[in-house]
Amino acid sequence: MPARPSFAIPDLRGPIARPAGRRSATPSLGQAYRPVDGPLVQAPGQYVLGVLQHGGDGDHDGPGPAPVVEVPACRVAMPVLAGAPGREVWFTDQPVHYGQRHGLRYAYRDGLMFGVVRCPAGEPDRAAHDAYLDIVRLTREHGTGPIFRVWNFFPDINGEQAGLERYRRFCLGRYEALSAAGYRLDADLPAASAVGTHGGDLWIAFLAGRGIFAQIENPRQVSAFRYPPAYGPRSPSFSRAIRFTTPRQDRLFISGTASILGHRSHGTGDPALQCRTTADNLQALLAAAGADRLDRLGERARWKIYLRHPRQLEPIREQLGTLLDPASPCLYVAGDICRADLLLEIEGVVDL
Ligand code: 3EB
């Protein structure tokens, strides 16, 4: 296994947040699952930051054209299975500036940024490395705060490439980039999801902003950034959850959460046990954040559930129906979890 990547690593050390000249309160941040064939926002006074669009069946971009040309949109080949509509929209309450730079598309307003990068997925280590450096560069140029939420999508995530699983290659490139950029690899890490698609490019979407950040780890799980080397030459660079507080709101961004206890996968081959363990893990994380119980969050929580085997949808959906609050919107999509023995993963946003 290569302990070092084959590419040169520039020195990008510097402050995580470089304040812009003019400082104003970070705008509000909203999220909703919206129909693919409808308008992006529900109400006047909502301005779209970006879109995560699921759908498609191996087609590179999913169904239909990009939502609106200038809106940063991640369009991943990840079929929508059930529940809420398959277009996740992030919006704010102030008009935003849309731009393109370093191969990224982004929306920016007063310290808050949503951006999307797309690049060929042939070498996930190199792609992740370059993409993360570009993201850090862009956020620093704009004086946003740190990256606090990231979604990583690419095909054949469990495939082996020159003796190393593609997910582990991805982790290697991400780690080296964030480390070169001066991120502390146990303290400054965003909440994240990393899920395999059914084809197409590597897509990364991110949110960065100014505010107060609290890293929340899961008492039932070894922090991913401390996983032992048996899981790959560089550990996965993410926090279990980030609490993002601004004068306007208080929100918990929950990383993709799966059936892992300590650092080990639990319930291999047993979807019911993996469901229960995942829900218990979410419950422990919510408790650590001082949030309400999983089954009482109502519309304050929105969940996305990634399923490795679409044929397991019905039993899993039935079981999660008893563990999650039925009033919390849930979107079920097909995606490969980044450990071959995991069958599902759940991410979420909770308003505190
Ligand atoms: C885990 O807990 C399951 O590499 O960004 C979940 C969320 C997982 C994010 C990532 C990986 C990532 O290790 C996998």
Short mmCIF file of C-alpha atoms and ligand atoms in Angstrom, two decimals:
data_model
loop_
_atom_site.label_atom_id
_atom_site.label_comp_id
_atom_site.label_asym_id
_atom_site.label_seq_id
_atom_site.Cartn_x
_atom_site.Cartn_y
_atom_site.Cartn_z
CA MET A 1 0.00 0.00 0.00
CA PRO A 2 1.45 3.39 -0.88
CA ALA A 3 1.91 5.39 2.30
CA ARG A 4 2.44 8.58 0.35
CA PRO A 5 0.60 9.88 -2.69
CA SER A 6 2.52 10.21 -5.93
CA PHE A 7 1.71 13.89 -6.44
CA ALA A 8 3.39 17.05 -5.18
CA ILE A 9 1.74 18.74 -2.20
CA PRO A 10 1.86 22.55 -2.17
CA ASP A 11 2.19 24.37 1.13
CA LEU A 12 -1.09 26.14 1.76
CA ARG A 13 -0.79 26.67 5.49
CA GLY A 14 -2.63 29.67 6.74
CA PRO A 15 -5.53 30.66 8.90
CA ILE A 16 -8.68 28.64 8.34
CA ALA A 17 -10.80 31.76 8.31
CA ARG A 18 -9.51 34.98 6.83
CA PRO A 19 -12.10 37.67 7.53
CA ALA A 20 -13.29 39.63 4.51
CA GLY A 21 -13.13 43.42 4.65
CA ARG A 22 -16.81 43.92 5.33
CA ARG A 23 -18.32 41.70 7.97
CA SER A 24 -21.97 41.18 8.44
CA ALA A 25 -24.01 38.46 10.07
CA THR A 26 -23.93 35.17 8.21
CA PRO A 27 -27.17 34.82 6.24
CA SER A 28 -29.67 32.16 7.19
CA LEU A 29 -29.33 28.65 5.81
CA GLY A 30 -32.29 26.50 4.84
CA GLN A 31 -32.64 23.01 3.40
CA ALA A 32 -35.52 21.09 1.82
CA TYR A 33 -36.14 18.07 -0.39
CA ARG A 34 -37.93 19.39 -3.48
CA PRO A 35 -39.50 17.79 -6.57
CA VAL A 36 -37.15 17.40 -9.52
CA ASP A 37 -39.71 18.87 -11.91
CA GLY A 38 -40.83 21.83 -9.78
CA PRO A 39 -39.45 25.22 -8.78
CA LEU A 40 -36.32 25.17 -6.64
CA VAL A 41 -37.71 27.28 -3.80
CA GLN A 42 -41.11 27.38 -2.15
CA ALA A 43 -41.40 30.98 -1.07
CA PRO A 44 -40.43 34.48 -2.17
CA GLY A 45 -37.39 35.67 -0.27
CA GLN A 46 -35.62 32.32 -0.60
CA TYR A 47 -32.48 32.34 -2.72
CA VAL A 48 -30.89 29.11 -3.89
CA LEU A 49 -27.34 28.37 -2.79
CA GLY A 50 -27.07 24.99 -4.41
CA VAL A 51 -28.58 21.64 -5.19
CA LEU A 52 -27.80 17.99 -4.57
CA GLN A 53 -29.79 16.12 -7.16
CA HIS A 54 -30.17 12.36 -6.90
CA GLY A 55 -31.62 10.22 -9.62
CA GLY A 56 -30.60 8.58 -12.80
CA ASP A 57 -29.84 4.96 -13.35
CA GLY A 58 -26.26 4.94 -14.50
CA ASP A 59 -26.69 7.99 -16.64
CA HIS A 60 -23.86 10.31 -15.67
CA ASP A 61 -25.92 13.29 -14.60
CA GLY A 62 -29.24 11.99 -13.43
CA PRO A 63 -32.49 13.07 -15.03
CA GLY A 64 -33.12 16.30 -16.82
CA PRO A 65 -30.96 19.33 -17.35
CA ALA A 66 -29.17 21.13 -14.51
CA PRO A 67 -31.80 22.97 -12.43
CA VAL A 68 -30.75 26.49 -13.41
CA VAL A 69 -27.55 27.06 -15.32
CA GLU A 70 -25.73 29.20 -12.76
CA VAL A 71 -26.83 27.34 -9.62
CA PRO A 72 -24.12 25.01 -8.31
CA ALA A 73 -25.66 21.57 -8.62
CA CYS A 74 -24.32 18.14 -7.91
CA ARG A 75 -26.14 15.63 -10.11
CA VAL A 76 -25.29 12.13 -9.08
CA ALA A 77 -26.23 8.78 -10.58
CA MET A 78 -27.92 7.50 -7.46
CA PRO A 79 -31.50 6.34 -8.02
CA VAL A 80 -34.22 7.78 -5.81
CA LEU A 81 -36.00 4.85 -4.11
CA ALA A 82 -38.73 6.31 -1.89
CA GLY A 83 -39.80 9.03 0.46
CA ALA A 84 -39.14 12.72 -0.02
CA PRO A 85 -38.41 14.04 -3.52
CA GLY A 86 -34.86 13.53 -4.76
CA ARG A 87 -33.62 17.09 -5.10
CA GLU A 88 -32.02 18.54 -1.97
CA VAL A 89 -32.03 22.33 -2.15
CA TRP A 90 -29.97 24.63 0.07
CA PHE A 91 -31.16 28.23 0.23
CA THR A 92 -30.73 31.49 2.09
CA ASP A 93 -32.74 34.66 2.72
CA GLN A 94 -30.51 37.10 0.82
CA PRO A 95 -29.68 37.28 -2.90
CA VAL A 96 -26.44 35.41 -3.63
CA HIS A 97 -23.59 35.84 -6.06
CA TYR A 98 -22.94 32.88 -8.38
CA GLY A 99 -19.42 32.31 -9.67
CA GLN A 100 -17.01 29.87 -11.24
CA ARG A 101 -13.36 29.59 -10.31
CA HIS A 102 -10.66 26.89 -10.12
CA GLY A 103 -13.15 24.59 -11.85
CA LEU A 104 -15.73 25.02 -9.08
CA ARG A 105 -19.18 26.50 -9.21
CA TYR A 106 -20.28 28.36 -6.14
CA ALA A 107 -22.83 30.62 -4.53
CA TYR A 108 -21.64 33.18 -2.01
CA ARG A 109 -23.16 35.71 0.35
CA ASP A 110 -21.62 37.40 3.39
CA GLY A 111 -19.31 34.64 4.55
CA LEU A 112 -21.59 31.77 3.53
CA MET A 113 -20.68 29.59 0.55
CA PHE A 114 -22.09 26.51 -1.18
CA GLY A 115 -19.91 25.04 -3.92
CA VAL A 116 -19.63 22.07 -6.22
CA VAL A 117 -16.59 20.48 -7.89
CA ARG A 118 -16.76 17.81 -10.54
CA CYS A 119 -13.78 15.92 -11.91
CA PRO A 120 -12.92 12.60 -13.55
CA ALA A 121 -13.09 9.76 -11.03
CA GLY A 122 -10.36 7.57 -12.55
CA GLU A 123 -7.86 8.27 -9.75
CA PRO A 124 -9.85 9.08 -6.61
CA ASP A 125 -6.73 9.98 -4.55
CA ARG A 126 -5.52 12.58 -7.01
CA ALA A 127 -9.05 13.84 -7.72
CA ALA A 128 -9.85 14.29 -4.03
CA HIS A 129 -6.51 15.94 -3.36
CA ASP A 130 -6.90 18.51 -6.15
CA ALA A 131 -10.59 19.12 -5.44
CA TYR A 132 -10.06 19.76 -1.72
CA LEU A 133 -7.16 22.13 -2.39
CA ASP A 134 -9.34 24.04 -4.85
CA ILE A 135 -12.14 24.22 -2.28
CA VAL A 136 -9.82 25.53 0.42
CA ARG A 137 -8.35 28.10 -1.98
CA LEU A 138 -11.77 29.36 -2.98
CA THR A 139 -13.09 29.61 0.57
CA ARG A 140 -9.95 31.46 1.71
CA GLU A 141 -10.19 33.91 -1.19
CA HIS A 142 -13.70 34.75 -0.06
CA GLY A 143 -12.94 34.83 3.65
CA THR A 144 -15.61 32.31 4.48
CA GLY A 145 -15.24 30.33 7.67
CA PRO A 146 -14.17 26.69 7.53
CA ILE A 147 -15.77 24.03 5.41
CA PHE A 148 -18.34 22.55 7.79
CA ARG A 149 -20.32 20.12 5.60
CA VAL A 150 -19.14 18.07 2.59
CA TRP A 151 -20.71 15.44 0.35
CA ASN A 152 -18.41 13.16 -1.65
CA PHE A 153 -19.77 10.98 -4.44
CA PHE A 154 -17.95 8.78 -6.93
CA PRO A 155 -18.43 5.48 -8.73
CA ASP A 156 -17.06 2.04 -7.81
CA ILE A 157 -16.21 3.20 -4.28
CA ASN A 158 -15.50 -0.36 -3.08
CA GLY A 159 -13.52 -1.33 -6.19
CA GLU A 160 -9.84 -2.18 -5.88
CA GLN A 161 -7.34 -0.14 -7.82
CA ALA A 162 -3.66 -1.17 -7.85
CA GLY A 163 -4.10 -2.97 -4.54
CA LEU A 164 -6.01 -0.29 -2.66
CA GLU A 165 -9.78 0.22 -2.42
CA ARG A 166 -10.94 3.35 -4.22
CA TYR A 167 -12.52 4.74 -1.04
CA ARG A 168 -9.19 4.37 0.76
CA ARG A 169 -7.47 6.14 -2.13
CA PHE A 170 -10.01 8.93 -1.82
CA CYS A 171 -9.27 9.22 1.93
CA LEU A 172 -5.56 9.46 1.18
CA GLY A 173 -5.96 12.39 -1.21
CA ARG A 174 -8.43 14.20 1.05
CA TYR A 175 -6.17 13.82 4.09
CA GLU A 176 -3.07 15.08 2.32
CA ALA A 177 -4.89 18.11 0.92
CA LEU A 178 -6.51 19.16 4.21
CA SER A 179 -3.24 18.60 6.03
CA ALA A 180 -1.32 20.72 3.48
CA ALA A 181 -3.98 23.40 3.88
CA GLY A 182 -3.37 23.62 7.62
CA TYR A 183 -6.59 21.98 8.77
CA ARG A 184 -6.04 20.19 12.06
CA LEU A 185 -6.96 16.60 11.26
CA ASP A 186 -8.69 16.00 14.57
CA ALA A 187 -10.41 19.33 15.16
CA ASP A 188 -11.23 21.30 12.01
CA LEU A 189 -12.94 18.57 10.03
CA PRO A 190 -16.35 18.99 8.43
CA ALA A 191 -19.34 16.74 8.79
CA ALA A 192 -19.32 14.53 5.69
CA SER A 193 -20.80 11.78 3.63
CA ALA A 194 -18.83 9.66 1.15
CA VAL A 195 -21.04 7.41 -0.92
CA GLY A 196 -20.59 5.39 -4.10
CA THR A 197 -22.62 6.24 -7.19
CA HIS A 198 -23.62 4.03 -10.09
CA GLY A 199 -21.44 5.90 -12.59
CA GLY A 200 -20.09 9.21 -13.78
CA ASP A 201 -17.61 11.67 -12.33
CA LEU A 202 -16.45 12.41 -8.82
CA TRP A 203 -18.63 15.15 -7.34
CA ILE A 204 -17.97 17.09 -4.16
CA ALA A 205 -20.39 19.62 -2.71
CA PHE A 206 -19.60 21.71 0.34
CA LEU A 207 -20.87 24.39 2.69
CA ALA A 208 -18.51 26.85 4.36
CA GLY A 209 -19.46 29.72 6.59
CA ARG A 210 -18.76 32.04 9.46
CA GLY A 211 -20.29 31.23 12.79
CA ILE A 212 -19.58 29.23 15.87
CA PHE A 213 -18.67 25.61 15.21
CA ALA A 214 -18.73 22.74 17.63
CA GLN A 215 -17.38 19.35 16.65
CA ILE A 216 -19.45 16.49 18.00
CA GLU A 217 -18.11 12.96 18.10
CA ASN A 218 -20.06 9.79 18.78
CA PRO A 219 -19.44 8.15 22.19
CA ARG A 220 -20.27 4.73 20.65
CA GLN A 221 -17.76 5.11 17.83
CA VAL A 222 -14.04 5.68 17.47
CA SER A 223 -13.65 9.01 15.70
CA ALA A 224 -13.13 8.32 12.00
CA PHE A 225 -9.96 10.42 12.04
CA ARG A 226 -8.58 7.95 14.60
CA TYR A 227 -9.52 4.72 12.79
CA PRO A 228 -6.59 2.27 12.94
CA PRO A 229 -4.48 1.79 9.79
CA ALA A 230 -6.27 -1.50 9.03
CA TYR A 231 -8.95 0.70 7.35
CA GLY A 232 -6.49 2.40 5.04
CA PRO A 233 -3.18 4.27 4.97
CA ARG A 234 -4.83 7.59 5.89
CA SER A 235 -7.88 7.88 8.12
CA PRO A 236 -11.13 9.42 6.87
CA SER A 237 -11.11 13.19 7.48
CA PHE A 238 -14.51 14.03 8.93
CA SER A 239 -16.28 14.81 12.19
CA ARG A 240 -19.36 12.82 13.22
CA ALA A 241 -21.38 16.04 13.39
CA ILE A 242 -20.91 19.78 13.31
CA ARG A 243 -23.10 22.17 15.23
CA PHE A 244 -23.23 25.48 13.37
CA THR A 245 -24.46 28.43 15.38
CA THR A 246 -24.98 31.95 14.06
CA PRO A 247 -27.02 34.80 15.53
CA ARG A 248 -29.82 33.56 13.24
CA GLN A 249 -29.90 29.84 13.89
CA ASP A 250 -28.50 26.75 15.53
CA ARG A 251 -28.21 23.64 13.46
CA LEU A 252 -26.68 20.18 13.65
CA PHE A 253 -25.14 18.66 10.53
CA ILE A 254 -24.94 14.92 10.99
CA SER A 255 -22.42 12.99 8.90
CA GLY A 256 -23.30 9.77 7.19
CA THR A 257 -23.83 7.39 10.11
CA ALA A 258 -23.70 3.63 9.77
CA SER A 259 -23.62 0.44 11.80
CA ILE A 260 -20.16 0.89 13.26
CA LEU A 261 -19.38 0.26 16.93
CA GLY A 262 -15.93 1.30 18.07
CA HIS A 263 -14.24 1.06 14.70
CA ARG A 264 -15.84 -2.25 13.64
CA SER A 265 -18.78 -2.82 11.33
CA HIS A 266 -21.63 -4.41 13.28
CA GLY A 267 -24.27 -6.76 11.91
CA THR A 268 -22.59 -7.85 8.70
CA GLY A 269 -25.23 -9.38 6.43
CA ASP A 270 -28.07 -8.42 8.82
CA PRO A 271 -29.96 -5.33 7.61
CA ALA A 272 -32.30 -5.28 10.64
CA LEU A 273 -29.40 -5.22 13.08
CA GLN A 274 -27.59 -2.58 11.03
CA CYS A 275 -30.75 -0.44 11.08
CA ARG A 276 -31.08 -0.68 14.84
CA THR A 277 -27.38 -0.02 15.44
CA THR A 278 -27.41 2.96 13.09
CA ALA A 279 -30.46 4.44 14.84
CA ASP A 280 -28.80 3.88 18.23
CA ASN A 281 -25.70 5.63 16.91
CA LEU A 282 -27.80 8.59 15.75
CA GLN A 283 -29.50 8.66 19.14
CA ALA A 284 -26.15 8.78 20.95
CA LEU A 285 -24.94 11.58 18.69
CA LEU A 286 -28.11 13.61 19.27
CA ALA A 287 -27.73 13.15 23.01
CA ALA A 288 -24.10 14.30 22.82
CA ALA A 289 -25.32 17.43 21.02
CA GLY A 290 -28.04 18.08 23.57
CA ALA A 291 -30.74 17.55 20.94
CA ASP A 292 -34.15 15.97 21.39
CA ARG A 293 -34.75 12.24 20.85
CA LEU A 294 -34.67 10.71 17.40
CA ASP A 295 -38.36 9.76 17.49
CA ARG A 296 -39.51 13.22 18.63
CA LEU A 297 -37.75 15.56 16.20
CA GLY A 298 -40.67 16.08 13.82
CA GLU A 299 -39.93 18.43 10.97
CA ARG A 300 -36.93 19.78 12.83
CA ALA A 301 -35.01 16.80 11.36
CA ARG A 302 -34.56 15.76 7.75
CA TRP A 303 -32.84 12.48 6.88
CA LYS A 304 -31.26 10.96 3.81
CA ILE A 305 -30.85 7.20 3.80
CA TYR A 306 -28.40 5.54 1.42
CA LEU A 307 -29.10 1.87 0.69
CA ARG A 308 -26.62 -0.48 -0.89
CA HIS A 309 -29.29 -2.95 -2.06
CA PRO A 310 -32.51 -1.34 -3.34
CA ARG A 311 -34.22 -4.73 -2.80
CA GLN A 312 -33.86 -4.16 0.96
CA LEU A 313 -35.87 -0.93 0.79
CA GLU A 314 -39.19 -2.20 2.15
CA PRO A 315 -38.00 -3.95 5.32
CA ILE A 316 -35.55 -1.16 6.11
CA ARG A 317 -38.14 1.54 5.50
CA GLU A 318 -40.63 -0.24 7.70
CA GLN A 319 -38.14 -0.59 10.52
CA LEU A 320 -36.87 3.00 10.28
CA GLY A 321 -40.51 4.09 10.33
CA THR A 322 -40.58 2.92 13.95
CA LEU A 323 -37.18 4.39 14.91
CA LEU A 324 -37.34 7.83 13.27
CA ASP A 325 -40.17 10.31 13.78
CA PRO A 326 -42.66 9.73 10.92
CA ALA A 327 -43.00 13.52 10.69
CA SER A 328 -39.31 13.90 9.78
CA PRO A 329 -38.86 13.96 5.97
CA CYS A 330 -36.79 10.97 4.77
CA LEU A 331 -35.27 10.53 1.34
CA TYR A 332 -34.18 7.01 0.36
CA VAL A 333 -31.56 6.72 -2.40
CA ALA A 334 -29.43 3.86 -3.72
CA GLY A 335 -25.73 4.26 -3.02
CA ASP A 336 -22.73 2.14 -2.10
CA ILE A 337 -21.61 2.62 1.48
CA CYS A 338 -17.86 3.09 1.76
CA ARG A 339 -17.27 -0.17 3.63
CA ALA A 340 -18.25 -3.22 1.63
CA ASP A 341 -19.97 -4.85 4.65
CA LEU A 342 -22.28 -1.91 5.38
CA LEU A 343 -25.79 -1.96 3.95
CA LEU A 344 -27.09 1.50 4.87
CA GLU A 345 -25.98 4.92 6.01
CA ILE A 346 -28.07 7.84 7.31
CA GLU A 347 -27.19 11.54 7.22
CA GLY A 348 -29.24 14.38 8.56
CA VAL A 349 -29.85 18.01 9.36
CA VAL A 350 -31.44 18.90 12.69
CA ASP A 351 -32.68 22.33 13.78
CA LEU A 352 -31.83 22.78 17.45
C1 3EB B 1 -18.06 5.53 8.81
O1 3EB B 1 -18.63 5.91 9.83
C2 3EB B 1 -18.93 5.22 7.64
O2 3EB B 1 -15.25 9.31 4.47
O3 3EB B 1 -16.37 11.17 4.45
C3 3EB B 1 -19.49 8.07 6.76
C4 3EB B 1 -19.47 9.45 6.58
C5 3EB B 1 -18.45 7.30 6.27
C6 3EB B 1 -18.42 10.07 5.91
C7 3EB B 1 -16.26 9.97 4.73
C8 3EB B 1 -17.40 7.94 5.59
C9 3EB B 1 -17.39 9.31 5.42
O4 3EB B 1 -16.83 5.37 8.74
C10 3EB B 1 -18.44 5.82 6.39
#
